[in-house]
Short mmCIF file of N, CA and C in Angstrom, two decimals:
data_model
loop_
_atom_site.label_atom_id
_atom_site.label_comp_id
_atom_site.label_asym_id
_atom_site.label_seq_id
_atom_site.Cartn_x
_atom_site.Cartn_y
_atom_site.Cartn_z
N MET A 18 -5.32 -21.29 4.41
CA MET A 18 -3.68 -20.94 4.43
C MET A 18 -3.34 -20.72 5.86
N ASN A 19 -2.22 -21.44 6.54
CA ASN A 19 -1.53 -21.23 7.65
C ASN A 19 -1.66 -20.29 8.43
N ALA A 20 -1.29 -20.67 9.76
CA ALA A 20 -1.62 -19.05 10.60
C ALA A 20 -0.07 -18.57 9.72
N LEU A 21 1.58 -19.31 9.64
CA LEU A 21 2.30 -18.95 8.86
C LEU A 21 2.63 -17.66 7.98
N GLY A 22 1.08 -18.42 7.02
CA GLY A 22 1.54 -16.96 6.00
C GLY A 22 0.30 -15.70 5.76
N ASP A 23 -0.57 -16.70 6.65
CA ASP A 23 -1.42 -15.18 7.02
C ASP A 23 -1.12 -13.85 8.00
N ALA A 24 0.28 -14.50 9.25
CA ALA A 24 0.51 -13.86 9.68
C ALA A 24 1.84 -13.15 8.60
N HIS A 25 2.20 -13.57 7.17
CA HIS A 25 2.94 -12.81 6.53
C HIS A 25 2.35 -11.77 5.83
N LEU A 26 1.03 -11.80 4.92
CA LEU A 26 0.71 -11.29 4.23
C LEU A 26 -0.02 -10.09 5.50
N ARG A 27 -0.33 -10.48 6.72
CA ARG A 27 -0.42 -9.18 7.25
C ARG A 27 0.39 -7.79 7.51
N THR A 28 1.57 -8.81 7.25
CA THR A 28 2.19 -7.80 7.82
C THR A 28 2.92 -6.89 6.31
N TRP A 29 2.27 -7.72 5.38
CA TRP A 29 2.79 -7.66 3.51
C TRP A 29 1.59 -5.42 3.62
N THR A 30 0.86 -6.26 4.16
CA THR A 30 -0.28 -5.27 3.43
C THR A 30 -0.08 -4.25 5.28
N LEU A 31 -0.09 -4.23 6.07
CA LEU A 31 0.68 -3.21 6.25
C LEU A 31 2.09 -2.18 6.84
N ARG A 32 2.61 -3.76 6.03
CA ARG A 32 3.74 -2.66 6.05
C ARG A 32 3.55 -1.20 4.26
N PHE A 33 3.78 -2.00 3.75
CA PHE A 33 2.21 -1.13 2.56
C PHE A 33 1.42 -0.27 2.69
N MET A 34 0.83 -0.48 3.92
CA MET A 34 0.32 0.30 4.18
C MET A 34 0.70 1.63 4.92
N ALA A 35 1.59 1.42 5.48
CA ALA A 35 2.71 2.11 5.88
C ALA A 35 3.15 2.78 4.58
N LEU A 36 4.28 1.84 4.09
CA LEU A 36 4.12 2.69 2.78
C LEU A 36 3.32 4.16 1.91
N LEU A 37 1.95 4.03 2.05
CA LEU A 37 1.17 4.68 1.45
C LEU A 37 0.68 5.73 2.88
N ALA A 38 0.95 4.83 3.91
CA ALA A 38 0.65 6.50 5.24
C ALA A 38 1.78 7.99 5.04
N ALA A 39 2.18 7.02 4.59
CA ALA A 39 4.35 7.77 4.88
C ALA A 39 4.30 9.01 3.91
N GLY A 40 4.23 10.18 4.87
CA GLY A 40 4.45 11.89 3.78
C GLY A 40 5.14 11.89 2.39
N THR A 41 5.11 12.33 2.00
CA THR A 41 5.42 12.20 0.17
C THR A 41 7.18 12.42 0.30
N SER A 42 7.94 13.84 0.63
CA SER A 42 8.74 13.02 0.51
C SER A 42 9.68 11.37 1.28
N ASP A 43 8.79 11.41 2.02
CA ASP A 43 9.40 9.44 2.75
C ASP A 43 9.32 8.71 1.18
N GLN A 44 8.23 8.95 1.57
CA GLN A 44 7.79 8.20 -0.15
C GLN A 44 8.49 8.03 -1.47
N LEU A 45 9.09 9.30 -1.59
CA LEU A 45 9.97 10.32 -1.88
C LEU A 45 11.01 9.38 -2.67
N ALA A 46 11.80 9.82 -0.70
CA ALA A 46 13.17 9.33 -0.44
C ALA A 46 13.05 7.52 -0.73
N TRP A 47 11.73 7.07 -0.74
CA TRP A 47 12.34 5.37 0.26
C TRP A 47 12.41 4.78 -1.69
N LEU A 48 11.78 5.96 -2.92
CA LEU A 48 11.17 5.06 -3.66
C LEU A 48 13.48 5.14 -4.27
N GLY A 49 14.01 6.31 -4.17
CA GLY A 49 15.61 6.53 -4.33
C GLY A 49 14.98 6.36 -5.95
N GLU A 50 15.67 6.24 -6.79
CA GLU A 50 16.71 6.04 -8.35
C GLU A 50 15.68 4.84 -8.55
N ARG A 51 14.90 4.06 -7.96
CA ARG A 51 13.69 3.39 -8.66
C ARG A 51 12.54 3.87 -9.61
N GLU A 52 12.47 2.87 -10.27
CA GLU A 52 11.20 3.35 -11.23
C GLU A 52 10.19 2.44 -11.31
N LEU A 53 9.35 2.74 -9.78
CA LEU A 53 8.32 2.18 -9.52
C LEU A 53 7.58 2.35 -10.64
N GLU A 54 6.37 1.35 -11.24
CA GLU A 54 5.47 2.13 -12.38
C GLU A 54 4.06 2.14 -11.08
N THR A 55 3.24 3.79 -11.33
CA THR A 55 1.64 4.01 -10.61
C THR A 55 1.06 2.61 -10.53
N LYS A 56 0.53 2.39 -11.64
CA LYS A 56 -0.47 0.82 -11.68
C LYS A 56 -0.06 -0.47 -11.51
N ASP A 57 1.87 -0.59 -11.36
CA ASP A 57 1.90 -1.57 -9.95
C ASP A 57 1.46 -2.01 -9.11
N VAL A 58 2.12 -0.40 -8.22
CA VAL A 58 1.52 0.23 -6.31
C VAL A 58 0.55 0.02 -6.64
N VAL A 59 -0.68 0.20 -7.70
CA VAL A 59 -2.42 0.35 -8.10
C VAL A 59 -2.91 -1.36 -7.81
N GLU A 60 -2.13 -1.53 -8.72
CA GLU A 60 -2.39 -3.72 -8.35
C GLU A 60 -2.17 -4.03 -7.24
N GLU A 61 -0.38 -3.62 -6.08
CA GLU A 61 -0.86 -4.45 -5.41
C GLU A 61 -0.95 -4.16 -4.17
N VAL A 62 -1.66 -2.63 -4.54
CA VAL A 62 -2.92 -2.73 -3.04
C VAL A 62 -4.06 -3.02 -3.43
N GLU A 63 -4.42 -3.05 -4.68
CA GLU A 63 -6.09 -3.67 -5.14
C GLU A 63 -5.61 -5.18 -4.38
N LEU A 64 -4.27 -5.85 -5.29
CA LEU A 64 -5.09 -7.43 -4.59
C LEU A 64 -4.63 -7.79 -3.00
N LEU A 65 -3.55 -6.84 -2.54
CA LEU A 65 -3.36 -7.22 -0.77
C LEU A 65 -4.91 -6.48 -0.46
N CYS A 66 -5.64 -5.57 -0.53
CA CYS A 66 -7.50 -5.54 -0.11
C CYS A 66 -7.90 -6.11 -0.19
N ARG A 67 -8.83 -6.40 -1.81
CA ARG A 67 -8.70 -7.81 -1.91
C ARG A 67 -8.33 -9.53 -0.75
N VAL A 68 -7.51 -9.75 -0.83
CA VAL A 68 -7.01 -10.41 0.12
C VAL A 68 -6.53 -10.25 1.84
N SER A 69 -7.37 -9.06 2.25
CA SER A 69 -7.61 -9.10 3.12
C SER A 69 -8.99 -9.21 4.30
N GLU A 70 -9.87 -9.70 2.97
CA GLU A 70 -10.84 -10.19 2.80
C GLU A 70 -10.79 -11.77 4.21
N GLY A 71 -10.32 -12.57 2.86
CA GLY A 71 -10.05 -14.03 3.72
C GLY A 71 -9.20 -13.84 5.05
N LEU A 72 -8.61 -13.09 5.17
CA LEU A 72 -7.70 -12.65 6.09
C LEU A 72 -8.21 -12.35 7.60
N ALA A 73 -8.98 -11.22 6.92
CA ALA A 73 -10.60 -10.96 8.17
C ALA A 73 -11.58 -12.05 8.76
N GLU A 74 -11.54 -12.94 7.78
CA GLU A 74 -12.71 -14.03 7.72
C GLU A 74 -11.98 -15.04 8.85
N ARG A 75 -10.78 -15.48 8.97
CA ARG A 75 -10.20 -16.55 9.11
C ARG A 75 -9.10 -16.29 10.64
N GLY A 76 -9.81 -14.23 10.98
CA GLY A 76 -9.54 -13.38 12.27
C GLY A 76 -8.20 -12.77 12.51
N VAL A 77 -7.67 -12.69 11.38
CA VAL A 77 -5.94 -12.16 11.39
C VAL A 77 -6.36 -10.44 11.97
N PHE A 78 -7.91 -9.55 10.61
CA PHE A 78 -7.85 -8.88 10.71
C PHE A 78 -8.97 -8.58 11.62
N GLU A 79 -9.35 -7.63 12.17
CA GLU A 79 -10.80 -6.90 13.48
C GLU A 79 -11.21 -6.65 12.13
N PRO A 80 -13.01 -6.62 12.19
CA PRO A 80 -13.83 -5.80 11.35
C PRO A 80 -13.61 -4.01 11.35
N ALA A 81 -12.91 -3.85 11.82
CA ALA A 81 -12.76 -2.30 11.53
C ALA A 81 -11.67 -2.26 10.72
N ASP A 82 -10.61 -3.12 11.00
CA ASP A 82 -9.57 -2.64 10.15
C ASP A 82 -9.73 -3.54 9.01
N LEU A 83 -10.96 -4.65 8.88
CA LEU A 83 -11.27 -4.31 6.79
C LEU A 83 -12.08 -3.33 5.95
N ARG A 84 -12.82 -2.51 7.47
CA ARG A 84 -13.21 -1.44 6.73
C ARG A 84 -12.20 -0.77 6.60
N GLY A 85 -12.08 -0.05 7.53
CA GLY A 85 -10.25 0.59 6.01
C GLY A 85 -9.80 0.17 4.70
N LEU A 86 -9.57 -0.87 5.09
CA LEU A 86 -8.37 -1.65 4.29
C LEU A 86 -9.67 -1.72 2.95
N ARG A 87 -10.53 -1.50 3.07
CA ARG A 87 -11.50 -1.49 1.82
C ARG A 87 -11.67 -0.41 1.34
N ALA A 88 -11.55 0.27 2.23
CA ALA A 88 -11.90 1.52 1.78
C ALA A 88 -11.50 2.28 1.30
N VAL A 89 -9.11 1.85 1.52
CA VAL A 89 -8.52 2.46 0.53
C VAL A 89 -8.38 1.47 -1.14
N GLY A 90 -9.24 -0.26 0.05
CA GLY A 90 -9.31 -0.84 -2.30
C GLY A 90 -9.83 0.33 -2.97
N ARG A 91 -11.60 0.44 -2.64
CA ARG A 91 -12.16 1.70 -3.47
C ARG A 91 -11.98 2.76 -3.67
N ARG A 92 -11.13 3.29 -3.07
CA ARG A 92 -10.46 5.13 -3.11
C ARG A 92 -9.48 4.31 -4.46
N LEU A 93 -8.52 3.26 -4.87
CA LEU A 93 -7.83 2.66 -5.44
C LEU A 93 -8.46 2.83 -7.12
N GLY A 94 -9.51 1.82 -6.63
CA GLY A 94 -10.57 1.51 -7.89
C GLY A 94 -11.22 2.04 -8.77
N GLU A 95 -11.45 3.91 -8.12
CA GLU A 95 -11.58 4.82 -8.60
C GLU A 95 -9.72 5.90 -9.17
N VAL A 96 -9.03 5.55 -9.17
CA VAL A 96 -7.59 5.91 -10.11
C VAL A 96 -8.13 5.51 -11.69
N ASP A 97 -8.44 6.41 -12.28
CA ASP A 97 -8.29 6.37 -14.35
C ASP A 97 -6.90 5.96 -14.42
N ALA A 98 -6.73 5.15 -15.65
CA ALA A 98 -5.87 4.98 -16.25
C ALA A 98 -5.27 5.36 -16.85
N ARG A 99 -6.21 6.89 -17.07
CA ARG A 99 -4.53 8.06 -17.07
C ARG A 99 -3.43 7.66 -15.75
N SER A 100 -4.30 7.91 -15.07
CA SER A 100 -2.97 8.68 -13.54
C SER A 100 -2.50 6.84 -13.21
N ARG A 101 -3.11 5.91 -13.78
CA ARG A 101 -1.87 4.90 -13.43
C ARG A 101 -1.15 4.17 -14.18
N SER A 102 -0.82 5.32 -14.68
CA SER A 102 -0.03 5.17 -16.16
C SER A 102 1.35 6.54 -15.85
N GLY A 103 3.02 5.96 -15.91
CA GLY A 103 3.99 6.62 -15.25
C GLY A 103 4.67 6.31 -14.26
N PRO A 104 5.91 6.77 -13.66
CA PRO A 104 6.36 6.80 -11.82
C PRO A 104 5.92 6.92 -11.27
N TRP A 105 4.92 5.81 -10.29
CA TRP A 105 4.60 5.95 -8.96
C TRP A 105 4.73 7.23 -8.29
N GLY A 106 6.93 7.86 -8.13
CA GLY A 106 7.28 8.61 -7.75
C GLY A 106 6.46 10.36 -8.37
N ASN A 107 6.38 9.94 -10.00
CA ASN A 107 5.41 11.75 -10.06
C ASN A 107 4.25 12.09 -10.18
N ALA A 108 3.60 10.71 -10.74
CA ALA A 108 1.73 10.91 -10.09
C ALA A 108 2.31 11.39 -8.27
N LEU A 109 2.98 10.53 -7.89
CA LEU A 109 2.92 11.02 -6.63
C LEU A 109 2.94 11.99 -5.51
N ALA A 110 4.04 13.73 -6.72
CA ALA A 110 4.21 14.90 -6.70
C ALA A 110 2.82 16.03 -7.63
N THR A 111 2.72 15.33 -8.66
CA THR A 111 1.35 15.41 -8.88
C THR A 111 -0.16 15.83 -8.71
N ASP A 112 -0.33 13.87 -8.63
CA ASP A 112 -1.55 13.90 -8.01
C ASP A 112 -2.45 13.69 -7.14
N PRO A 113 -2.93 14.96 -6.91
CA PRO A 113 -3.25 14.57 -5.18
C PRO A 113 -4.88 13.54 -4.54
N VAL A 114 -5.02 11.81 -6.36
CA VAL A 114 -5.50 11.03 -5.21
C VAL A 114 -5.12 11.01 -4.20
N TRP A 115 -2.91 10.83 -3.98
CA TRP A 115 -2.39 10.88 -3.12
C TRP A 115 -2.16 11.25 -1.70
N ASP A 116 -2.26 12.10 -1.92
CA ASP A 116 -3.63 12.44 -0.80
C ASP A 116 -4.58 11.89 -0.01
N ASP A 117 -5.41 11.08 -0.18
CA ASP A 117 -6.79 10.75 0.05
C ASP A 117 -6.37 9.30 0.25
N ILE A 118 -5.54 9.07 -0.65
CA ILE A 118 -5.09 7.46 -0.29
C ILE A 118 -4.02 7.27 0.97
N ARG A 119 -2.73 8.61 0.95
CA ARG A 119 -2.38 8.49 2.70
C ARG A 119 -3.21 8.74 3.49
N SER A 120 -4.03 9.66 3.09
CA SER A 120 -5.30 9.79 5.22
C SER A 120 -6.10 7.79 5.05
N LEU A 121 -6.93 8.15 3.83
CA LEU A 121 -7.39 6.20 3.81
C LEU A 121 -6.76 5.62 4.38
N ALA A 122 -4.97 5.15 4.81
CA ALA A 122 -3.92 4.50 4.49
C ALA A 122 -3.66 5.16 6.38
N ARG A 123 -3.45 5.79 6.50
CA ARG A 123 -3.45 6.34 7.95
C ARG A 123 -4.45 5.87 8.61
N GLN A 124 -5.64 6.09 8.53
CA GLN A 124 -6.37 5.69 9.65
C GLN A 124 -6.91 4.00 9.39
N VAL A 125 -5.82 4.04 8.93
CA VAL A 125 -6.09 1.69 8.02
C VAL A 125 -4.82 1.47 9.39
N LEU A 126 -4.06 1.98 10.41
CA LEU A 126 -2.96 2.00 10.57
C LEU A 126 -3.36 2.56 11.76
N LEU A 127 -3.80 3.43 11.94
CA LEU A 127 -4.38 3.94 13.65
C LEU A 127 -5.37 2.80 14.43
N THR A 128 -6.42 2.64 12.81
CA THR A 128 -7.09 0.68 14.04
C THR A 128 -7.03 0.30 14.17
N THR A 129 -5.93 -0.20 13.46
CA THR A 129 -5.00 -1.43 13.14
C THR A 129 -4.09 -1.93 14.63
N LEU A 130 -2.90 -0.71 14.26
CA LEU A 130 -1.93 0.08 15.18
C LEU A 130 -1.95 0.71 15.92
N GLY A 131 -2.78 1.24 16.26
CA GLY A 131 -3.03 2.31 17.38
C GLY A 131 -2.04 3.87 17.22
N ASP A 132 -1.38 3.77 15.66
CA ASP A 132 -0.49 4.47 15.12
C ASP A 132 -0.04 4.98 13.83
N TRP A 133 0.44 5.62 13.52
CA TRP A 133 0.07 5.47 11.84
C TRP A 133 1.76 5.97 11.11
N ARG A 134 2.05 5.91 12.52
CA ARG A 134 3.68 6.61 12.10
C ARG A 134 4.65 4.68 12.10
N GLN A 135 4.60 3.83 11.59
CA GLN A 135 4.99 2.42 10.80
C GLN A 135 6.46 3.30 10.38
N PRO A 136 8.10 1.88 10.74
CA PRO A 136 8.68 1.75 9.78
C PRO A 136 8.13 1.64 7.93
N LEU A 137 8.82 1.83 7.01
CA LEU A 137 8.33 1.71 5.84
C LEU A 137 9.53 0.02 5.29
N PRO A 138 8.44 -0.56 4.31
CA PRO A 138 9.00 -1.61 4.24
C PRO A 138 10.93 -1.83 3.53
N PRO A 139 11.32 -3.05 3.21
CA PRO A 139 12.90 -2.75 3.23
C PRO A 139 12.55 -2.21 1.49
N PRO A 140 13.14 -1.04 0.76
CA PRO A 140 12.94 -1.07 -0.84
C PRO A 140 12.81 -2.30 -1.69
N ALA A 141 12.22 -1.84 -2.69
CA ALA A 141 12.39 -3.04 -3.68
C ALA A 141 14.30 -2.85 -3.91
N ARG A 142 14.72 -3.41 -4.84
CA ARG A 142 15.82 -4.16 -4.98
C ARG A 142 15.68 -4.03 -6.46
N PRO A 143 16.88 -2.61 -7.15
CA PRO A 143 16.32 -3.12 -8.60
C PRO A 143 17.13 -3.62 -9.67
N LEU A 144 15.82 -4.63 -11.02
CA LEU A 144 16.14 -5.41 -11.00
C LEU A 144 17.47 -5.12 -11.71
N THR A 145 18.46 -6.50 -11.88
CA THR A 145 20.00 -6.12 -12.55
C THR A 145 19.84 -6.67 -13.82
N ASP A 146 21.46 -6.89 -14.41
CA ASP A 146 21.13 -8.03 -15.23
C ASP A 146 21.32 -9.40 -14.98
N ASP A 147 21.74 -9.69 -13.74
CA ASP A 147 21.57 -10.81 -13.32
C ASP A 147 20.35 -11.40 -12.26
N HIS A 148 19.92 -10.73 -11.73
CA HIS A 148 18.36 -10.79 -10.90
C HIS A 148 19.03 -11.83 -9.96
#
């Protein structure tokens, strides 16, 4: 991958970590009226954690950053199928696994950026009939 693509993937990974690190009320506000499925969030973060391996090989992430991202990926891998079903907003409010993931994501941001409080990514626009 080229440097621009690597930088984009690093930015997207850290923005998603910021979303995972945010408090529940901030996450729910970010979701707004959107129905984002828990399984989609888990799959996206697992993918970003896997991609981070290659980014670390190219020097985009430091070894300490990668350790934290691996921990997030491992914890997400432990989320069972039942906990992956349904809207993410419901899971945030009821499933304690998201508290663990929040803590791990905060540690990633502390290690990588020096502060876990980061701007959240722009909210995904809801699908419309004309996409």
